Coordinates of C-alpha atoms and ligand atoms in Angstrom, one line a residue:
X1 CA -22.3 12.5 2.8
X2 CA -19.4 11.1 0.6
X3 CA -20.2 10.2 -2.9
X4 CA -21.2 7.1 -4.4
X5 CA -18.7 7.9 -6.9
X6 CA -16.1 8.8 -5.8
X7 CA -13.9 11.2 -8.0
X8 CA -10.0 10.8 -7.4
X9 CA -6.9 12.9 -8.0
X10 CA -3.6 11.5 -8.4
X11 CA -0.6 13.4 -8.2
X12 CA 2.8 13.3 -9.7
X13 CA 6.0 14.8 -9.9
X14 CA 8.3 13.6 -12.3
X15 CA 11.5 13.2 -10.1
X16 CA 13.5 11.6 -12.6
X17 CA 13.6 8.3 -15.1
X18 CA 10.1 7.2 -15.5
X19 CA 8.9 5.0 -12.8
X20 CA 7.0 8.0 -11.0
X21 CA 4.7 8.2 -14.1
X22 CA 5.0 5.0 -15.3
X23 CA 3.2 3.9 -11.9
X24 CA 0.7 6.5 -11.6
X25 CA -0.3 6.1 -15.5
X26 CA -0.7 2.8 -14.4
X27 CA -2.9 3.2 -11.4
X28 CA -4.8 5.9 -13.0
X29 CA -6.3 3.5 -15.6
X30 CA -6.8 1.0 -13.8
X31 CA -9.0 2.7 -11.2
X32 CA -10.9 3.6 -14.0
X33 CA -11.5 0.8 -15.6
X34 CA -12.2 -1.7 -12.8
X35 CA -13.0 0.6 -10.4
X36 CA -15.5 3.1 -12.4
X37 CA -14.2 5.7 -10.7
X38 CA -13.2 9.4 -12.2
X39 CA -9.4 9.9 -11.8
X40 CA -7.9 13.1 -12.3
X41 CA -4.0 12.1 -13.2
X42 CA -2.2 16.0 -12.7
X43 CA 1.7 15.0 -14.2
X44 CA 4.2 18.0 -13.9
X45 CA 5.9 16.6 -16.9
X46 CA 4.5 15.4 -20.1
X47 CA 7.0 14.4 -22.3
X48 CA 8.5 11.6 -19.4
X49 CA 4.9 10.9 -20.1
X50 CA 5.2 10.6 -23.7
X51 CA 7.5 8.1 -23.6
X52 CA 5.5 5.7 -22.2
X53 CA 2.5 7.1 -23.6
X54 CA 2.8 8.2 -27.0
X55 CA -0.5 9.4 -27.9
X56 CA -0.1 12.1 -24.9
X57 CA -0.1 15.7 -26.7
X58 CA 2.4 17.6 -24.7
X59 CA 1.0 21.4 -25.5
X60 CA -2.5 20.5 -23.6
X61 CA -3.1 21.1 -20.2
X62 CA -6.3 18.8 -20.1
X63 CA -6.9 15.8 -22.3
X64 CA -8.5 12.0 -21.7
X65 CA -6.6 9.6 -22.2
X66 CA -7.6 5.7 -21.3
X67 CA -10.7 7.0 -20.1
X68 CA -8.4 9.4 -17.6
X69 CA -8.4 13.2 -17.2
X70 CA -4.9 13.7 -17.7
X71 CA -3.7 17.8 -16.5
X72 CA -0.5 19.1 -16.6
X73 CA 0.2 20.4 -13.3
X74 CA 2.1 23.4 -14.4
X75 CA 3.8 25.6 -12.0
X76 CA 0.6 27.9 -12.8
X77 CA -2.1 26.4 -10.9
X78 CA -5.2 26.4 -12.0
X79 CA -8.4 26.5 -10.0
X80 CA -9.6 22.8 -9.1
X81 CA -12.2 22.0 -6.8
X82 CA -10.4 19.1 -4.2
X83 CA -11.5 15.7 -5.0
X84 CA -13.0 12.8 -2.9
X85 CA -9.5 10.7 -2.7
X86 CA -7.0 12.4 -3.0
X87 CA -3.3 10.5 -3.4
X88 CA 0.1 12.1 -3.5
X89 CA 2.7 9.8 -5.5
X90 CA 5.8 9.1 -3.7
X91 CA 5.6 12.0 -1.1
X92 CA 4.9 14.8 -3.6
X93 CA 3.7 18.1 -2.5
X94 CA 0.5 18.9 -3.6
X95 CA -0.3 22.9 -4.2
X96 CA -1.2 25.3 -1.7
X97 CA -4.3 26.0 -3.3
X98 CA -5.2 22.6 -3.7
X99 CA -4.5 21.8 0.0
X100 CA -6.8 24.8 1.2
X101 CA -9.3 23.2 -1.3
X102 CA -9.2 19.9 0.4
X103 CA -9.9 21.9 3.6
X104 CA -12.5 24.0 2.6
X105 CA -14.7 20.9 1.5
X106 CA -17.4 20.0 3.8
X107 CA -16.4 16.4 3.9
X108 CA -12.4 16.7 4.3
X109 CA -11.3 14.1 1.4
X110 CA -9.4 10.7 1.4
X111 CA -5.7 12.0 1.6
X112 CA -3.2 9.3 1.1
X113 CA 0.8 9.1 0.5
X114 CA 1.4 6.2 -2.2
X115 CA 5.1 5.4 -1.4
X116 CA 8.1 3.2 -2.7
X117 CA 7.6 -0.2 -2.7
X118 CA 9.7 -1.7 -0.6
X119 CA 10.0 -5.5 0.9
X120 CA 11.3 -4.1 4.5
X121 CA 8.9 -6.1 7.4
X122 CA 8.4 -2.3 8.9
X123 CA 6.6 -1.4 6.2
X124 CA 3.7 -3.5 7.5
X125 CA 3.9 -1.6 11.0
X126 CA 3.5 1.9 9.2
X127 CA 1.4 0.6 5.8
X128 CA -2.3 2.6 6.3
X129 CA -1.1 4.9 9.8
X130 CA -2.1 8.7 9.5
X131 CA 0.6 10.8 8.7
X132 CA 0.5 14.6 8.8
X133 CA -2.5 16.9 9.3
X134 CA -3.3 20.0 6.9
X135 CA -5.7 21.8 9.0
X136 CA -8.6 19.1 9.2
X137 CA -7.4 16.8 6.4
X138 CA -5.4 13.9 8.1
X139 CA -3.4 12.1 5.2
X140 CA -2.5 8.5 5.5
X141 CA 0.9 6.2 4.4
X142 CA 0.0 3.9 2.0
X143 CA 2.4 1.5 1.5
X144 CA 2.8 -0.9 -1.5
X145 CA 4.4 -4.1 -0.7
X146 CA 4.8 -7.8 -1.0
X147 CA 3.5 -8.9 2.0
X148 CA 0.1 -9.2 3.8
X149 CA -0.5 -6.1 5.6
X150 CA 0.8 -4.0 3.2
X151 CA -1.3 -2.5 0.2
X152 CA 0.0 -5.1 -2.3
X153 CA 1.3 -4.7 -6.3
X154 CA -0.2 -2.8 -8.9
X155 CA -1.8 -5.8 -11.0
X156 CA -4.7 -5.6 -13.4
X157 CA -7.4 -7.6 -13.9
X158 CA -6.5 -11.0 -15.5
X159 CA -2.9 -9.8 -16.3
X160 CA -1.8 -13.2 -15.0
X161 CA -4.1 -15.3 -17.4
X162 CA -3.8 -12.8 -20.6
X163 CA 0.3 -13.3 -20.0
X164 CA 0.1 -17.4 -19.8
X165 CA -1.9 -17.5 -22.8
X166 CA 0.6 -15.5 -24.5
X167 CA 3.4 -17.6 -23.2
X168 CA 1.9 -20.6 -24.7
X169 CA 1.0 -19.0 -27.9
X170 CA 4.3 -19.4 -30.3
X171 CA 2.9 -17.3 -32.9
X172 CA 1.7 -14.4 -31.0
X173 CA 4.7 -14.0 -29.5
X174 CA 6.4 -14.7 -32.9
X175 CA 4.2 -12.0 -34.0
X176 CA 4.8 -9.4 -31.5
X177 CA 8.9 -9.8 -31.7
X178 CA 8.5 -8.9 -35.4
X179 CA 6.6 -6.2 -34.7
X180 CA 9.6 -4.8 -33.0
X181 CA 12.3 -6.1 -35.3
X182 CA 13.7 -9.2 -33.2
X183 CA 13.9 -12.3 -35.0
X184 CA 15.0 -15.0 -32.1
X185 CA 17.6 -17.2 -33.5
X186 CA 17.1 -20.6 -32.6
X187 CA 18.0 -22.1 -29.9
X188 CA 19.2 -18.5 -28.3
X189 CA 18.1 -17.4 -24.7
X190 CA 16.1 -14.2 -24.9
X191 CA 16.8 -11.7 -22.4
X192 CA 16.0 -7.9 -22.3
X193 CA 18.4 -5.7 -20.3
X194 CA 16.7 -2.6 -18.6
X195 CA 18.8 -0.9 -16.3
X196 CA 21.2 2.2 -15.5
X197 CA 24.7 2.2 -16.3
X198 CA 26.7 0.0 -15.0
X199 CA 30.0 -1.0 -14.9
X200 CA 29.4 -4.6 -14.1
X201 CA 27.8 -4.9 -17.9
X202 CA 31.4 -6.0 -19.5
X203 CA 32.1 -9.2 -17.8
X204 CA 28.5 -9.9 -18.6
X205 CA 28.4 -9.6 -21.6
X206 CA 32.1 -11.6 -21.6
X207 CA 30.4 -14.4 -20.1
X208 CA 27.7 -13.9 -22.5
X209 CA 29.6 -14.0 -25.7
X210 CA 31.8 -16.9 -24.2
X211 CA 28.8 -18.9 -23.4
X212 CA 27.9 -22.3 -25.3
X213 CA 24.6 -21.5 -25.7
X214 CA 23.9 -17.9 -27.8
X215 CA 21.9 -15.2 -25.9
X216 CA 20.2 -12.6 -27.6
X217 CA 19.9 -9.6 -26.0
X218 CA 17.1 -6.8 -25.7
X219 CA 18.3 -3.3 -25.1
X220 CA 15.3 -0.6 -24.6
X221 CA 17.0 2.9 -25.6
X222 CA 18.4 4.7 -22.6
X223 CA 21.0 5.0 -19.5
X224 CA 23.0 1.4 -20.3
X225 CA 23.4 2.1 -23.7
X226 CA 26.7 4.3 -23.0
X227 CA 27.9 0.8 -21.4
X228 CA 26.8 -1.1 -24.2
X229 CA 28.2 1.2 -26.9
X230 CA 31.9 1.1 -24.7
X231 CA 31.6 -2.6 -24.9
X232 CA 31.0 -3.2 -28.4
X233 CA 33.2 -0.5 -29.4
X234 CA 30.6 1.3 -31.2
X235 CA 29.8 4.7 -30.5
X236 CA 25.9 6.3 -31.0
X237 CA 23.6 3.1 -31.1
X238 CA 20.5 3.7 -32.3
X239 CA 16.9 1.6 -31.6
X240 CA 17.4 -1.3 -34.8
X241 CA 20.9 -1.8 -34.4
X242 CA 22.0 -5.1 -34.1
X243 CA 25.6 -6.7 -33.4
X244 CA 26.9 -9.6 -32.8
X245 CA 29.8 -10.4 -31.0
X246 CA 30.5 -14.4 -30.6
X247 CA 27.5 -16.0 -28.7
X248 CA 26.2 -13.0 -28.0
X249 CA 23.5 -10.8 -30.5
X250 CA 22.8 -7.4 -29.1
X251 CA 19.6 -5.8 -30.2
X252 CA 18.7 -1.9 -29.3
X253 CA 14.9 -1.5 -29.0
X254 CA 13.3 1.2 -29.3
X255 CA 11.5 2.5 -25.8
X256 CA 7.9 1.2 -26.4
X257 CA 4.6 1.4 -25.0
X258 CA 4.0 -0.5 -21.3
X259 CA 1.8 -2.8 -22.7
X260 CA 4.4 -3.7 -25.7
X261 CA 7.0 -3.4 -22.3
X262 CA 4.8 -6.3 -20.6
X263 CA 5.0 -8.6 -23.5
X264 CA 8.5 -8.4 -24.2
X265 CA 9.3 -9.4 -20.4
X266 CA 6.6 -12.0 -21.4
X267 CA 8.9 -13.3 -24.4
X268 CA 12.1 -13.5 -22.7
X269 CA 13.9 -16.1 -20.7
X270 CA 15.0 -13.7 -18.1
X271 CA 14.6 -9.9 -17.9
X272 CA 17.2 -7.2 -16.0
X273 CA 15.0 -4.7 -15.2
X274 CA 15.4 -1.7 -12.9
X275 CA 13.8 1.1 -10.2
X276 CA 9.8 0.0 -9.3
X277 CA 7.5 -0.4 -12.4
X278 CA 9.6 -2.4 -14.8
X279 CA 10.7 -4.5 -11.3
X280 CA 7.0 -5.6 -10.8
X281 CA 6.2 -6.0 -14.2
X282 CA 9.3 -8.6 -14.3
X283 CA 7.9 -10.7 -11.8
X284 CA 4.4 -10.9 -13.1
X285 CA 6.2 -12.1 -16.1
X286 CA 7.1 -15.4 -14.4
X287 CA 10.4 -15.6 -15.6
X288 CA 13.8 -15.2 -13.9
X289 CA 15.0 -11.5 -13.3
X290 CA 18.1 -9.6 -12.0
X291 CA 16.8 -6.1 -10.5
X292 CA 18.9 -2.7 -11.2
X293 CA 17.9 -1.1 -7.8
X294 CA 17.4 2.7 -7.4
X295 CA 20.6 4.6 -5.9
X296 CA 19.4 6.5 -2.9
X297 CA 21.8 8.6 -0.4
X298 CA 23.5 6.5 2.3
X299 CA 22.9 3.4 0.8
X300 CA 19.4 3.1 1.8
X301 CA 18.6 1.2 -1.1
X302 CA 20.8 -1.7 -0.1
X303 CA 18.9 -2.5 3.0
X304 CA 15.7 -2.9 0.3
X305 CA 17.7 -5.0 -1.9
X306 CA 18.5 -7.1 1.3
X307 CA 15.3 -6.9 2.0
X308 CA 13.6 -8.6 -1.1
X309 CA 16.9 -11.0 -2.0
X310 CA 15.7 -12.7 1.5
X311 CA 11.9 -12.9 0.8
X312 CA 12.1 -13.5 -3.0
X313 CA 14.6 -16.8 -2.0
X314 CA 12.7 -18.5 0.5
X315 CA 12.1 -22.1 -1.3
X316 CA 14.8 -22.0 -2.8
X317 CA 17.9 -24.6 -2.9
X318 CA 21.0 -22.8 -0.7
X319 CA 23.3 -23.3 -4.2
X320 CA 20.4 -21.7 -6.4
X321 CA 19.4 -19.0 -3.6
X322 CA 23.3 -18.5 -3.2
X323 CA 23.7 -17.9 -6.8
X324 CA 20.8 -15.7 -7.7
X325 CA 21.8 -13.3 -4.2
X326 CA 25.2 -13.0 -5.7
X327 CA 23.7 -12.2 -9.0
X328 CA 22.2 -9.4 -7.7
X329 CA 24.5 -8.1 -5.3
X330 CA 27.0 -7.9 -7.9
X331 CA 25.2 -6.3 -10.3
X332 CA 24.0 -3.3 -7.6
X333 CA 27.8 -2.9 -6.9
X334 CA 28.9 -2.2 -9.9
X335 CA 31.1 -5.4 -9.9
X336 CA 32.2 -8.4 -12.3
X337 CA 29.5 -10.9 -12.8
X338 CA 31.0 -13.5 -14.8
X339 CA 31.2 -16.3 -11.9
X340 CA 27.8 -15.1 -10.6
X341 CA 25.7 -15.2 -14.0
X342 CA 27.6 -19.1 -14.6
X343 CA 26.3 -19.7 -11.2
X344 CA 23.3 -18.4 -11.7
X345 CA 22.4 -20.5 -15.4
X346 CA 23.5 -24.0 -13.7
X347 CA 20.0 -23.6 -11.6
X348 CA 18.4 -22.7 -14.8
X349 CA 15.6 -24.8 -14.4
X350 CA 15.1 -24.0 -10.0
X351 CA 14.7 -20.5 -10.6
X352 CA 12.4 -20.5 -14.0
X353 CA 10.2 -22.7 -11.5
X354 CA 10.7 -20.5 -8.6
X355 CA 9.9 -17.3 -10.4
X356 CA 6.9 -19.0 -11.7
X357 CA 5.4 -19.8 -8.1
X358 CA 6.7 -16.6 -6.7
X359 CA 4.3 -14.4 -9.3
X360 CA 0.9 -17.3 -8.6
X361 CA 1.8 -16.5 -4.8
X362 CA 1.5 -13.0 -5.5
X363 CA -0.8 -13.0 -7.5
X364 CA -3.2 -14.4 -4.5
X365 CA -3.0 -10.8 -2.9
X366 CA -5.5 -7.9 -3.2
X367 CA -3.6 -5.8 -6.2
X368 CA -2.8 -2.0 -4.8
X369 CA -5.4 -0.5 -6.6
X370 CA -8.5 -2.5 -4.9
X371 CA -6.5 -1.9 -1.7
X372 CA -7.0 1.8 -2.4
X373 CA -10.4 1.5 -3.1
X374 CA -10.9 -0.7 0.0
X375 CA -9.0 1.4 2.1
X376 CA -11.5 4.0 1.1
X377 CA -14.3 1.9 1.6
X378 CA -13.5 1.6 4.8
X379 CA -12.6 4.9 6.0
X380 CA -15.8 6.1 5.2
Ligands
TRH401 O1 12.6 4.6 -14.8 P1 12.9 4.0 -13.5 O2 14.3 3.9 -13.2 O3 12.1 4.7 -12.4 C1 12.6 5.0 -11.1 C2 12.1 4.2 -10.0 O4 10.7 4.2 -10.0 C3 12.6 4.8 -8.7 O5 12.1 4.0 -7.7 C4 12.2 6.2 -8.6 O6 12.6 6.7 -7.4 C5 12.8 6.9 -9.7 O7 12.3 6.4 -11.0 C6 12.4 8.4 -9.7 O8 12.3 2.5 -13.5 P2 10.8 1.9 -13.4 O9 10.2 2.1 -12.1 O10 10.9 0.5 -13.8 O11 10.0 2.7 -14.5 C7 10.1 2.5 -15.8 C8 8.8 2.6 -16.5 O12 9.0 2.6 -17.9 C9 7.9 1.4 -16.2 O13 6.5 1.9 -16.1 C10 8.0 0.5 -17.5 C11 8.2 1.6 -18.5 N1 8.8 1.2 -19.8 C12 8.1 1.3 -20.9 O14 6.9 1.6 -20.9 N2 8.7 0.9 -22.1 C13 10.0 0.5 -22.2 O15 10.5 0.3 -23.3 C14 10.7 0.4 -21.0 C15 12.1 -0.1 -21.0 C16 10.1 0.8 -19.8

């Protein structure tokens, strides 16, 4: 018989950057807290993990955390008895020894691939189909997505109400820019810049500084700051520093927590952000966003960019739509942006509205972790 409470192990390698872990972290607690289910999260690398998490202690191989059982999945495995559901993050492969565990049990477990989110319509043909066999134990694609028929975004419980009351609360957000150093000067746009490098970032930041209207800029420590520092003509820019350069204040932040993450995507006027994770979060933020998409071989990545630029527009104006696509396109080919980012802020107004009624029609599908749990529900 399966169990009433179902015990879960998720599994992830860190392939590089941090949206692998940053996802899985993600899922992990969530499951627990609004699924009550146990989750075993087993994370080949802690200190990726660290970032995001501070309070992880990267010399234990076991430790709760959020209510999860966090394991370092060390090239040494350790005896583990297979779990109920058992999910493999972005196609990772799961230990021998775990895999003869999951066929020695006398009910085979739940055995699911959680893969890339990607706004492709094929992804709805192959979203839930079995995939491979390890001797009994069939696994399954799951497929994250944006439309219905896929298994949806990763979105907690009330994350849409706890960000609009933020939004409208001055002070708390006031409160929380402090907390990181950022004083907004009047009048400026905020925008945080997340993103690898790029070398579409100086005619940017040109059109930036030449602006009428000042922009102040959020920089997270990591891969754009070489970009930043050749642009300023500063070299090793640390979290805190802050320079301005006409119109334009740039501000390095410090890497912080993903709830701190949230809320500064919450307090800005329009948020670059990059790879999965940070992309999602963005658009539960309601506010306008320019996506860094993950390189992959062959260009792959460019049909998914296609992909999402032609879902995310519907409803919108041709000039806005035609602005915001080239916005994007230029910034995933490495090329000037000036004429695209003046195009972009003369529909302004459009596209704060549009990404506001994107997120609320989003937000009306089943989030990906109560899709798991239904998917389970129903295979058993
Ligand atoms: O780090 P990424 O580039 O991760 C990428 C992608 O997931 C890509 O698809 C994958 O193949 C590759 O990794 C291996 O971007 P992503 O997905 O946005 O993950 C970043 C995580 O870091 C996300 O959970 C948000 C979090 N974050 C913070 O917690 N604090 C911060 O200050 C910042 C900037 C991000």
């Amino acid at each position: 018989m399966p169990e009433l409470n179902p015990r879960w192990d998720i599994f992830c390698t860190v392939v590089d950057n941090f949206g692998d872990i940053g996802v899985t972290w993600r899922l992990a607690r969530q499951l627990v807290a609004e699924h009550s289910v146990a989750v075993r999260l087993w994370v080949d690398d802690l200190r990726a993990f660290e970032r995001l998490c501070p309070q992880i202690d990267i010399r234990l191989s076991q430790q709760w955390q959020e209510g999860v059982e966090v394991r370092h999945w060390s090239t040494d495995w350790p005896a583990a008895d297979a779990a109920d559901v058992v999910i493999a993050a972005f196609a990772c492969q799961l230990p021998g020894a775990y895999m003869d565990a999951m066929a020695e049990r006398e009910q085979p477990p739940l055995w699911m691939n959680l893969d890339y989110l990607s706004a492709e319509d094929w992804v709805i043909g192959c979203h839930g189909l079995p995939s491979v066999k390890y001797k009994s134990v069939q696994k399954f694609f799951f497929f994250p997505g944006f439309q219905p028929g896929t298994g949806g975004l990763l979105r907690e419980k009330n994350l849409l109400e706890r960000r609009r009351q933020f939004q409208q609360d001055a002070e708390a957000q006031r409160n929380f820019l402090q907390s990181l150093g950022i004083n907004r000067a009047q009048g400026a746009h905020l925008i945080s810049l997340f993103a690898y490098e790029n070398k579409g970032l100086s005619s940017w930041f040109d059109a930036m500084a030449s602006d009428a209207t000042a922009t102040h800029l959020l920089i997270p420590e990591g891969r754009i700051i070489a970009d930043v520092e050749h642009w300023l003509g500063i070299d090793d820019l640390k979290a805190g520093a802050i320079h301005v350069r006409d119109a334009l204040t740039v501000q390095i932040l410090p890497f912080v927590r993903q709830d701190q993450y949230d809320r500064l995507l919450w307090s800005c006027d329009f948020n670059a952000v990059r790879g999965e994770d940070s992309f999602v979060r963005a658009q539960w933020a309601g506010r306008p966003l320019l996506w860094h998409i993950y390189r992959q071989d062959e260009d792959i990545h460019l049909d998914k960019l296609e992909a999402f630029i032609e879902l995310y527009t519907k409803g919108l104006s041709e000039p806005a739509r035609e602005a915001m696509s080239g916005l994007w396109r230029a910034w995933n080919a490495d090329e000037a942006m000036a004429d695209h980012w003046q195009s972009t802020r003369k529909h302004w107004p459009e596209l704060q509205q549009h990404a506001e009624a994107w997120c609320l029609e989003q937000g009306l599908q089943a989030d990906l972790a109560a899709a798991l749990v239904q998917f389970y529900v129903n295979w058993i």
